[in-house]
Short mmCIF file of C-alpha atoms and ligand atoms in Angstrom, two decimals:
data_model
loop_
_atom_site.label_atom_id
_atom_site.label_comp_id
_atom_site.label_asym_id
_atom_site.label_seq_id
_atom_site.Cartn_x
_atom_site.Cartn_y
_atom_site.Cartn_z
CA UNK B 312 -0.29 0.32 -0.44
CA UNK B 313 1.17 3.00 -1.00
CA UNK B 314 2.15 5.52 2.53
CA UNK B 315 -0.08 8.18 3.27
CA UNK B 316 2.82 11.24 3.83
CA UNK B 317 4.99 13.03 1.15
CA UNK B 318 7.95 11.19 0.91
CA UNK B 319 10.42 11.38 3.91
CA UNK B 320 13.83 12.39 2.78
CA UNK B 321 16.21 11.31 5.21
CA UNK B 322 17.96 14.24 7.22
CA UNK B 323 20.45 11.15 8.74
CA UNK B 324 20.12 8.26 5.76
CA UNK B 325 23.49 7.07 7.00
CA UNK B 326 22.03 6.23 10.29
CA UNK B 327 19.75 3.20 11.75
CA UNK B 328 19.27 1.73 15.38
CA UNK B 329 23.24 2.29 17.62
CA UNK B 330 24.96 0.27 18.67
CA UNK B 331 23.98 0.84 22.30
CA UNK B 332 20.50 -0.21 21.30
CA UNK B 333 21.34 -3.12 19.37
CA UNK B 334 23.18 -4.79 21.87
CA UNK B 335 21.06 -4.70 24.70
CA UNK B 336 18.44 -5.71 22.66
CA UNK B 337 20.14 -9.33 21.21
CA UNK B 338 20.98 -9.34 24.78
CA UNK B 339 17.86 -9.36 26.12
CA UNK B 340 16.36 -11.13 23.54
CA UNK B 341 18.96 -14.15 23.90
CA UNK B 342 19.59 -13.57 27.67
CA UNK B 343 22.81 -13.02 27.30
CA UNK B 344 24.61 -11.35 30.26
CA UNK B 345 25.03 -7.26 29.22
CA UNK B 346 28.65 -5.95 29.61
CA UNK B 347 27.90 -3.70 25.88
CA UNK B 348 26.38 -0.77 26.64
CA UNK B 349 27.69 1.69 29.66
CA UNK B 350 25.85 2.05 32.90
CA UNK B 351 26.36 -0.06 35.77
CA UNK B 352 23.80 -2.92 37.45
CA UNK B 353 24.30 -0.79 40.12
CA UNK B 354 22.61 1.74 42.96
CA UNK B 355 23.43 5.27 43.30
CA UNK B 356 24.03 6.00 46.50
CA UNK B 357 21.75 5.75 48.53
CA UNK B 358 21.93 9.85 49.57
CA UNK B 359 21.70 10.47 46.64
CA UNK B 360 18.64 8.63 45.60
CA UNK B 361 16.85 10.29 48.85
CA UNK B 362 17.65 14.13 48.30
CA UNK B 363 16.09 13.13 45.27
CA UNK B 364 12.79 12.14 46.33
CA UNK B 365 12.67 14.56 49.30
CA UNK B 366 13.36 17.60 46.20
CA UNK B 367 10.54 15.85 44.55
CA UNK B 368 7.95 16.12 48.50
CA UNK B 369 8.44 18.98 49.50
CA UNK B 370 5.12 20.68 48.95
CA UNK B 371 4.58 24.69 48.39
CA UNK B 372 7.91 25.27 46.80
CA UNK B 373 8.68 25.31 42.57
CA UNK B 374 10.59 22.27 44.15
CA UNK B 375 8.48 20.39 40.68
CA UNK B 376 8.04 23.43 38.35
CA UNK B 377 10.85 24.22 35.86
CA UNK B 378 13.73 25.01 36.72
CA UNK B 379 16.54 27.75 35.37
CA UNK B 380 16.64 27.42 31.59
CA UNK B 381 20.74 27.67 32.75
CA UNK B 382 20.04 25.23 35.70
CA UNK B 383 20.17 25.86 39.54
CA UNK B 384 22.04 28.40 40.33
CA UNK B 385 23.07 25.81 43.22
CA UNK B 386 23.49 22.86 40.52
CA UNK B 387 25.69 25.55 38.77
CA UNK B 388 27.96 26.91 41.89
CA UNK B 389 28.14 23.20 43.19
CA UNK B 390 30.34 22.42 39.34
CA UNK B 391 32.17 25.23 40.21
CA UNK B 392 33.83 24.41 43.28
CA UNK B 393 34.22 21.42 41.55
CA UNK B 394 35.97 22.35 39.10
CA UNK B 395 38.06 25.22 40.60
CA UNK B 396 38.99 21.97 43.20
CA UNK B 397 39.93 20.25 40.43
CA UNK B 398 41.37 21.29 37.82
CA UNK B 399 42.18 25.06 39.50
CA UNK B 400 39.34 26.66 36.84
CA UNK B 401 37.27 29.96 38.04
CA UNK B 402 34.27 29.09 36.15
CA UNK B 403 31.36 31.69 36.93
CA UNK B 404 28.29 30.06 37.50
CA UNK B 405 26.56 32.31 35.83
CA UNK B 406 28.08 33.21 32.90
CA UNK B 407 30.00 30.05 32.14
CA UNK B 408 27.71 26.70 33.43
CA UNK B 409 25.23 24.92 31.74
CA UNK B 410 23.00 22.75 33.08
CA UNK B 411 22.52 19.89 30.29
CA UNK B 412 19.98 16.75 29.23
CA UNK B 413 23.40 14.37 29.92
CA UNK B 414 26.42 15.02 28.53
CA UNK B 415 24.23 13.98 25.21
CA UNK B 416 22.51 16.88 25.02
CA UNK B 417 25.69 19.61 25.96
CA UNK B 418 27.43 17.57 23.36
CA UNK B 419 24.68 18.16 20.56
CA UNK B 420 24.41 21.90 21.70
CA UNK B 421 27.34 22.72 21.87
CA UNK B 422 28.29 21.75 17.75
CA UNK B 423 25.08 22.84 16.70
CA UNK B 424 26.07 26.31 18.38
CA UNK B 425 29.93 25.94 16.77
CA UNK B 426 28.98 24.30 13.27
CA UNK B 427 27.57 25.78 9.99
CA UNK B 428 27.05 24.30 6.24
CA UNK B 429 30.18 23.41 4.74
CA UNK B 430 32.85 23.52 8.58
CA UNK B 431 34.50 20.90 8.20
CA UNK B 432 34.56 19.21 11.99
CA UNK B 433 37.65 16.83 13.72
CA UNK B 434 36.46 13.79 14.82
CA UNK B 435 39.79 11.09 16.08
CA UNK B 436 38.64 8.07 15.79
CA UNK B 437 36.73 5.71 17.45
CA UNK B 438 34.71 8.36 18.81
CA UNK B 439 32.19 8.14 20.17
CA UNK B 440 28.19 7.31 17.78
CA UNK B 441 26.84 10.49 18.50
CA UNK B 442 28.48 13.28 17.38
CA UNK B 443 29.24 13.01 13.56
CA UNK B 444 24.70 12.91 13.14
CA UNK B 445 24.89 15.93 15.13
CA UNK B 446 27.97 17.33 11.95
CA UNK B 447 25.36 16.84 9.85
CA UNK B 448 22.37 18.26 11.16
CA UNK B 449 24.54 21.24 11.35
CA UNK B 450 25.51 20.92 7.84
CA UNK B 451 28.72 21.05 8.89
CA UNK B 452 31.34 17.05 7.82
CA UNK B 453 33.23 15.32 9.44
CA UNK B 454 36.80 14.66 9.09
CA UNK B 455 37.33 11.68 10.83
CA UNK B 456 41.87 10.90 11.79
CA UNK B 457 42.77 7.69 13.74
CA UNK B 458 44.34 8.03 16.83
CA UNK B 459 47.47 5.73 17.69
CA UNK B 460 47.40 2.51 18.57
CA UNK B 461 48.55 1.29 20.35
CA UNK B 462 47.50 2.99 22.90
CA UNK B 463 45.02 5.49 21.29
CA UNK B 464 47.11 8.88 21.47
CA UNK B 465 46.96 11.54 19.49
CA UNK B 466 48.26 11.16 16.38
CA UNK B 467 49.74 15.12 16.39
CA UNK B 468 51.07 14.96 12.20
CA UNK B 469 47.87 13.65 11.86
CA UNK B 470 45.95 16.05 13.25
CA UNK B 471 47.48 19.23 12.01
CA UNK B 472 47.11 17.86 8.17
CA UNK B 473 44.18 17.59 9.03
CA UNK B 474 43.19 21.30 9.93
CA UNK B 475 42.17 23.33 7.11
CA UNK B 476 40.36 27.22 6.64
CA UNK B 477 36.57 24.77 6.59
CA UNK B 478 37.78 23.99 10.09
CA UNK B 479 35.05 24.55 12.66
CA UNK B 480 35.68 23.12 15.81
CA UNK B 481 37.36 19.95 16.85
CA UNK B 482 35.94 16.60 18.90
CA UNK B 483 38.32 15.24 22.32
CA UNK B 484 36.92 12.27 24.34
CA UNK B 485 39.51 11.74 26.97
CA UNK B 486 39.71 9.93 29.02
CA UNK B 487 38.19 7.96 25.95
CA UNK B 488 35.90 6.04 25.44
CA UNK B 489 36.22 3.31 24.48
CA UNK B 490 39.45 3.09 24.90
CA UNK B 491 40.88 4.06 28.30
CA UNK B 492 43.33 6.07 27.04
CA UNK B 493 44.26 9.40 28.46
CA UNK B 494 45.20 12.74 27.98
CA UNK B 495 48.41 13.92 29.37
CA UNK B 496 50.06 18.51 30.83
CA UNK B 497 53.05 17.26 27.88
CA UNK B 498 49.39 17.05 25.54
CA UNK B 499 47.16 20.42 26.49
CA UNK B 500 49.84 22.39 25.80
CA UNK B 501 50.88 20.16 22.17
CA UNK B 502 47.12 20.66 21.39
CA UNK B 503 47.14 24.54 22.87
CA UNK B 504 50.29 25.13 20.36
CA UNK B 505 48.45 23.73 17.32
CA UNK B 506 45.51 25.81 17.51
CA UNK B 507 47.23 28.51 18.66
CA UNK B 508 46.47 30.64 14.86
CA UNK B 509 43.26 28.77 14.36
CA UNK B 510 39.97 30.04 14.14
CA UNK B 511 39.27 26.24 16.12
CA UNK B 512 37.01 25.51 18.58
CA UNK B 513 37.33 22.57 20.78
CA UNK B 514 34.92 20.37 21.99
CA UNK B 515 35.78 18.39 25.39
CA UNK B 516 33.37 14.72 26.13
CA UNK B 517 35.05 15.16 29.01
CA UNK B 518 32.02 12.66 30.57
CA UNK B 519 34.74 9.55 32.38
CA UNK B 520 36.69 11.91 33.94
CA UNK B 521 36.76 10.91 37.38
CA UNK B 522 37.52 7.16 36.67
CA UNK B 523 40.73 7.43 36.10
CA UNK B 524 43.79 4.43 37.43
CA UNK B 525 46.65 3.60 38.66
CA UNK B 526 47.51 7.47 40.06
CA UNK B 527 46.21 8.57 36.94
CA UNK B 528 45.08 12.01 36.78
CA UNK B 529 42.90 13.63 34.32
CA UNK B 530 44.12 16.91 32.86
CA UNK B 531 41.08 18.91 32.30
CA UNK B 532 41.01 21.50 28.98
CA UNK B 533 39.97 23.44 31.97
CA UNK B 534 43.52 23.23 33.52
CA UNK B 535 44.84 24.18 30.61
CA UNK B 536 44.44 28.26 30.06
CA UNK B 537 44.47 29.11 26.92
CA UNK B 538 42.67 25.92 25.94
CA UNK B 539 40.15 26.90 28.19
CA UNK B 540 39.83 30.25 26.50
CA UNK B 541 38.01 28.04 22.89
CA UNK B 542 36.67 24.89 24.27
CA UNK B 543 32.63 23.43 25.40
CA UNK B 544 33.42 21.01 28.40
CA UNK B 545 31.20 18.91 28.97
CA UNK B 546 30.33 15.53 31.56
CA UNK B 547 27.54 13.92 32.58
CA UNK B 548 27.10 13.42 36.58
CA UNK B 549 25.51 9.50 35.65
CA UNK B 550 28.77 8.37 34.99
CA UNK B 551 29.80 10.07 38.39
CA UNK B 552 27.21 9.35 40.76
CA UNK B 553 25.59 6.07 38.97
CA UNK B 554 22.72 7.71 37.65
CA UNK B 555 22.60 6.95 33.94
CA UNK B 556 18.89 7.01 33.34
CA UNK B 557 19.28 10.54 35.50
CA UNK B 558 20.51 11.78 31.86
CA UNK B 559 21.95 15.43 34.05
CA UNK B 560 25.31 17.15 33.24
CA UNK B 561 26.72 19.60 32.22
CA UNK B 562 28.44 22.34 29.93
CA UNK B 563 31.84 24.46 31.01
CA UNK B 564 32.67 27.40 28.52
CA UNK B 565 33.42 31.34 28.51
CA UNK B 566 31.04 33.34 28.47
CA UNK B 567 30.63 33.50 25.01
CA UNK B 568 30.98 30.42 23.93
CA UNK B 569 28.05 29.95 27.11
CA UNK B 570 25.83 32.66 25.97
CA UNK B 571 25.36 31.22 21.63
CA UNK B 572 25.12 27.27 24.09
CA UNK B 573 22.06 28.35 26.23
CA UNK B 574 20.78 30.06 22.24
CA UNK B 575 20.34 26.15 21.33
CA UNK B 576 19.86 24.80 24.58
CA UNK B 577 16.50 26.41 25.32
CA UNK B 578 15.14 25.36 22.73
CA UNK B 579 16.20 21.95 22.54
CA UNK B 580 15.56 21.20 26.34
CA UNK B 581 15.06 24.47 28.12
CA UNK B 582 15.23 22.76 31.42
CA UNK B 583 16.39 19.74 33.50
CA UNK B 584 14.04 17.38 35.51
CA UNK B 585 15.45 20.20 39.03
CA UNK B 586 14.37 17.79 41.58
CA UNK B 587 17.10 15.82 40.20
CA UNK B 588 19.70 18.83 40.29
CA UNK B 589 18.09 19.51 43.14
CA UNK B 590 19.00 15.91 44.98
CA UNK B 591 22.90 16.42 43.00
CA UNK B 592 23.70 19.69 44.52
CA UNK B 593 23.05 18.71 47.67
CA UNK B 594 24.79 15.09 47.06
CA UNK B 595 28.27 17.53 45.24
CA UNK B 596 27.91 19.79 48.36
CA UNK B 597 27.66 16.94 51.25
CA UNK B 598 29.78 14.12 49.59
CA UNK B 599 32.38 15.37 48.25
CA UNK B 600 33.55 12.40 49.23
CA UNK B 601 32.50 9.64 46.87
CA UNK B 602 34.36 11.94 43.51
CA UNK B 603 37.51 11.63 45.43
CA UNK B 604 37.12 7.78 46.15
CA UNK B 605 35.27 6.60 43.26
CA UNK B 606 39.02 6.19 41.10
CA UNK B 607 39.32 3.11 43.30
CA UNK B 608 36.26 2.35 43.31
CA UNK B 609 36.19 1.09 39.83
CA UNK B 610 39.84 0.37 40.03
CA UNK B 611 38.92 -2.23 42.14
CA UNK B 612 36.66 -4.05 39.78
CA UNK B 613 38.43 -2.80 36.95
CA UNK B 614 41.20 -5.33 38.66
CA UNK B 615 38.75 -8.22 39.52
CA UNK B 616 37.63 -7.86 36.23
CA UNK B 617 41.46 -8.25 34.77
CA UNK B 618 42.24 -10.64 37.67
CA UNK B 619 38.94 -12.33 35.66
CA UNK B 620 39.49 -11.97 32.35
CA UNK B 621 43.51 -13.33 32.20
CA UNK B 622 41.59 -16.71 32.25
CA UNK B 623 40.60 -16.59 29.50
CA UNK B 624 42.23 -16.34 26.25
CA UNK B 625 41.75 -12.84 25.08
CA UNK B 626 44.75 -10.42 25.32
CA UNK B 627 44.61 -7.15 26.80
CA UNK B 628 46.48 -4.04 28.17
CA UNK B 629 44.06 -3.22 31.56
CA UNK B 630 42.55 -0.37 31.15
CA UNK B 631 44.07 3.32 32.38
CA UNK B 632 40.48 4.96 32.53
CA UNK B 633 36.34 4.32 31.39
CA UNK B 634 34.99 1.42 32.76
CA UNK B 635 35.05 0.20 29.20
CA UNK B 636 37.86 -2.78 28.67
CA UNK B 637 39.19 -3.20 25.58
CA UNK B 638 40.08 -7.00 24.60
CA UNK B 639 41.52 -8.56 21.56
CA UNK B 640 40.11 -11.84 20.79
CA UNK B 641 41.95 -13.34 17.65
CA UNK B 642 43.25 -16.21 19.39
CA UNK B 643 39.56 -16.70 19.38
CA UNK B 644 37.87 -15.88 16.43
CA UNK B 645 39.06 -14.80 12.91
CA UNK B 646 35.48 -12.84 12.62
CA UNK B 647 35.03 -9.48 12.11
CA UNK B 648 34.33 -7.49 15.59
CA UNK B 649 30.32 -6.88 14.59
CA UNK B 650 30.47 -10.82 13.64
CA UNK B 651 32.07 -11.82 16.34
CA UNK B 652 30.11 -9.29 18.90
CA UNK B 653 27.24 -11.04 17.86
CA UNK B 654 28.55 -14.88 18.25
CA UNK B 655 29.80 -13.89 20.92
CA UNK B 656 25.95 -12.08 22.62
CA UNK B 657 23.89 -14.83 20.34
CA UNK B 658 25.94 -18.10 20.83
CA UNK B 659 27.96 -18.15 24.45
CA UNK B 660 25.99 -15.18 26.53
CA UNK B 661 28.15 -12.49 26.59
CA UNK B 662 26.47 -9.20 24.74
CA UNK B 663 30.30 -7.48 24.18
CA UNK B 664 30.25 -3.66 22.31
CA UNK B 665 32.46 -4.67 18.15
CA UNK B 666 33.86 -1.46 18.02
CA UNK B 667 35.27 -1.45 14.14
CA UNK B 668 31.48 1.22 14.01
CA UNK B 669 33.58 4.35 16.49
CA UNK B 670 36.21 4.76 13.13
CA UNK B 671 35.59 5.42 9.97
CA UNK B 672 38.87 3.71 8.90
CA UNK B 673 38.58 0.47 7.24
CA UNK B 674 41.76 -0.86 9.01
CA UNK B 675 40.14 -0.82 12.50
CA UNK B 676 37.92 -3.35 10.79
CA UNK B 677 39.78 -5.65 11.02
CA UNK B 678 40.97 -5.24 13.92
CA UNK B 679 40.33 -8.30 15.95
CA UNK B 680 39.54 -5.79 19.38
CA UNK B 681 35.10 -5.75 21.40
CA UNK B 682 34.71 -4.31 24.81
CA UNK B 683 32.91 -4.92 27.32
CA UNK B 684 32.01 -2.56 30.09
CA UNK B 685 33.51 -4.01 34.36
CA UNK B 686 30.46 -0.98 35.91
CA UNK B 687 29.29 -4.26 37.78
CA UNK B 688 28.45 -6.68 40.37
CA UNK B 689 31.17 -8.61 40.89
CA UNK B 690 28.97 -11.73 40.91
CA UNK B 691 27.86 -10.44 36.94
CA UNK B 692 31.33 -10.51 36.09
CA UNK B 693 32.05 -14.04 37.39
CA UNK B 694 29.46 -15.36 36.08
CA UNK B 695 29.75 -13.20 32.08
CA UNK B 696 33.48 -14.84 33.18
CA UNK B 697 32.55 -18.20 33.69
CA UNK B 698 31.86 -17.51 29.56
CA UNK B 699 34.17 -16.96 28.70
CA UNK B 700 36.64 -18.51 30.30
CA UNK B 701 34.97 -21.80 28.45
CA UNK B 702 35.71 -20.67 24.52
C1 PLP G 116 32.17 9.39 25.24
C2 PLP G 116 30.62 9.33 26.00
N1 PLP G 116 30.49 10.90 26.38
C3 PLP G 116 29.25 11.15 25.95
C4 PLP G 116 27.73 9.79 26.38
C5 PLP G 116 26.80 11.05 26.70
O1 PLP G 116 26.43 10.63 28.49
P1 PLP G 116 25.18 11.01 29.18
O2 PLP G 116 24.47 9.79 29.16
O3 PLP G 116 24.99 12.28 30.23
O4 PLP G 116 24.20 11.58 27.72
C6 PLP G 116 28.61 9.19 26.86
C7 PLP G 116 27.60 7.76 27.33
O5 PLP G 116 27.71 6.36 26.96
C8 PLP G 116 29.72 8.72 26.24
O6 PLP G 116 30.91 7.13 26.30
#
């Protein structure tokens, strides 16, 4: 039957359902242990959910009505205090900080605020999957620069070669999903020097900022004054507080950039759930130890999972950051990673993410690497490992 509507010409013809949805759905259909999509199978801190409950039950105030468009002042103040403590950055809560609906909305708004038709945006592959569609919707063109192997560091020569007079934005993601690569202080200085005489803005996706291991420190772009002047720095409370379903995040940027960011945010999201913002603000003030202890908390999980993986035929180097572990499965199978991840889920009962889908480069398709998420109870990791040992 012919449809009753006019033909719709897709604005995103290359986009299908995200690999996270595909793999989580496949895991559910086959009863597989889901180590694919990045979310914890444990609860947020009890105090945080109590605070959300408390704020939702407040009567006679405006606690369940629209928050200010830029975010609750108490939360923006708490973010300002945090970036000052961690990165020595003196962001102004009024002019530099905007609360967004998760990292994803913040990324989208920063891209729409900066990218115009025919602008080029540099992505470092493997790149998180929301970046390119957001660039396409803005009329821009993604230029893919692969991260170096092994280690997934920035290939400075290739990055430098990719910058043209049309380059408007560089998107970087460190701590890096999926590899766990981190940036050093020297990397920040090199990046600052590279961009010094250009018109390129930087969008820094730092949603894993509090998950670094073995004594490593996160070097936020906010800690490098020259880069901070041209950057939108995005983070997500979902990652930090084990509450990915809350979708609360933020963007820190200089006033002129924040002004443009907010013009988009006000018509994409307008405001973020008020009681959740109030709860996070209170929690940040009353329980600062949560973020101080997060690296040790996740390092224990990483080490536990690494101990289990050591009993399998997968090869890996323990992740330096994030809650993801890459494994090389070439001793187990010759299949390309998308097919291997499907087989692992449907036949062996463990769901993983194939990482080639985050790269444009053909070479990435020949790598035999998948990503597991270890933000799970030990019992979940034990059960997954029991299945992986059989391979
Ligand atoms: C690199 C990266 N950026 C952004 C996000 C999205 O963050 P949020 O869930 O807060 O929108 C994720 C979530 O998985 C991520 O891994």
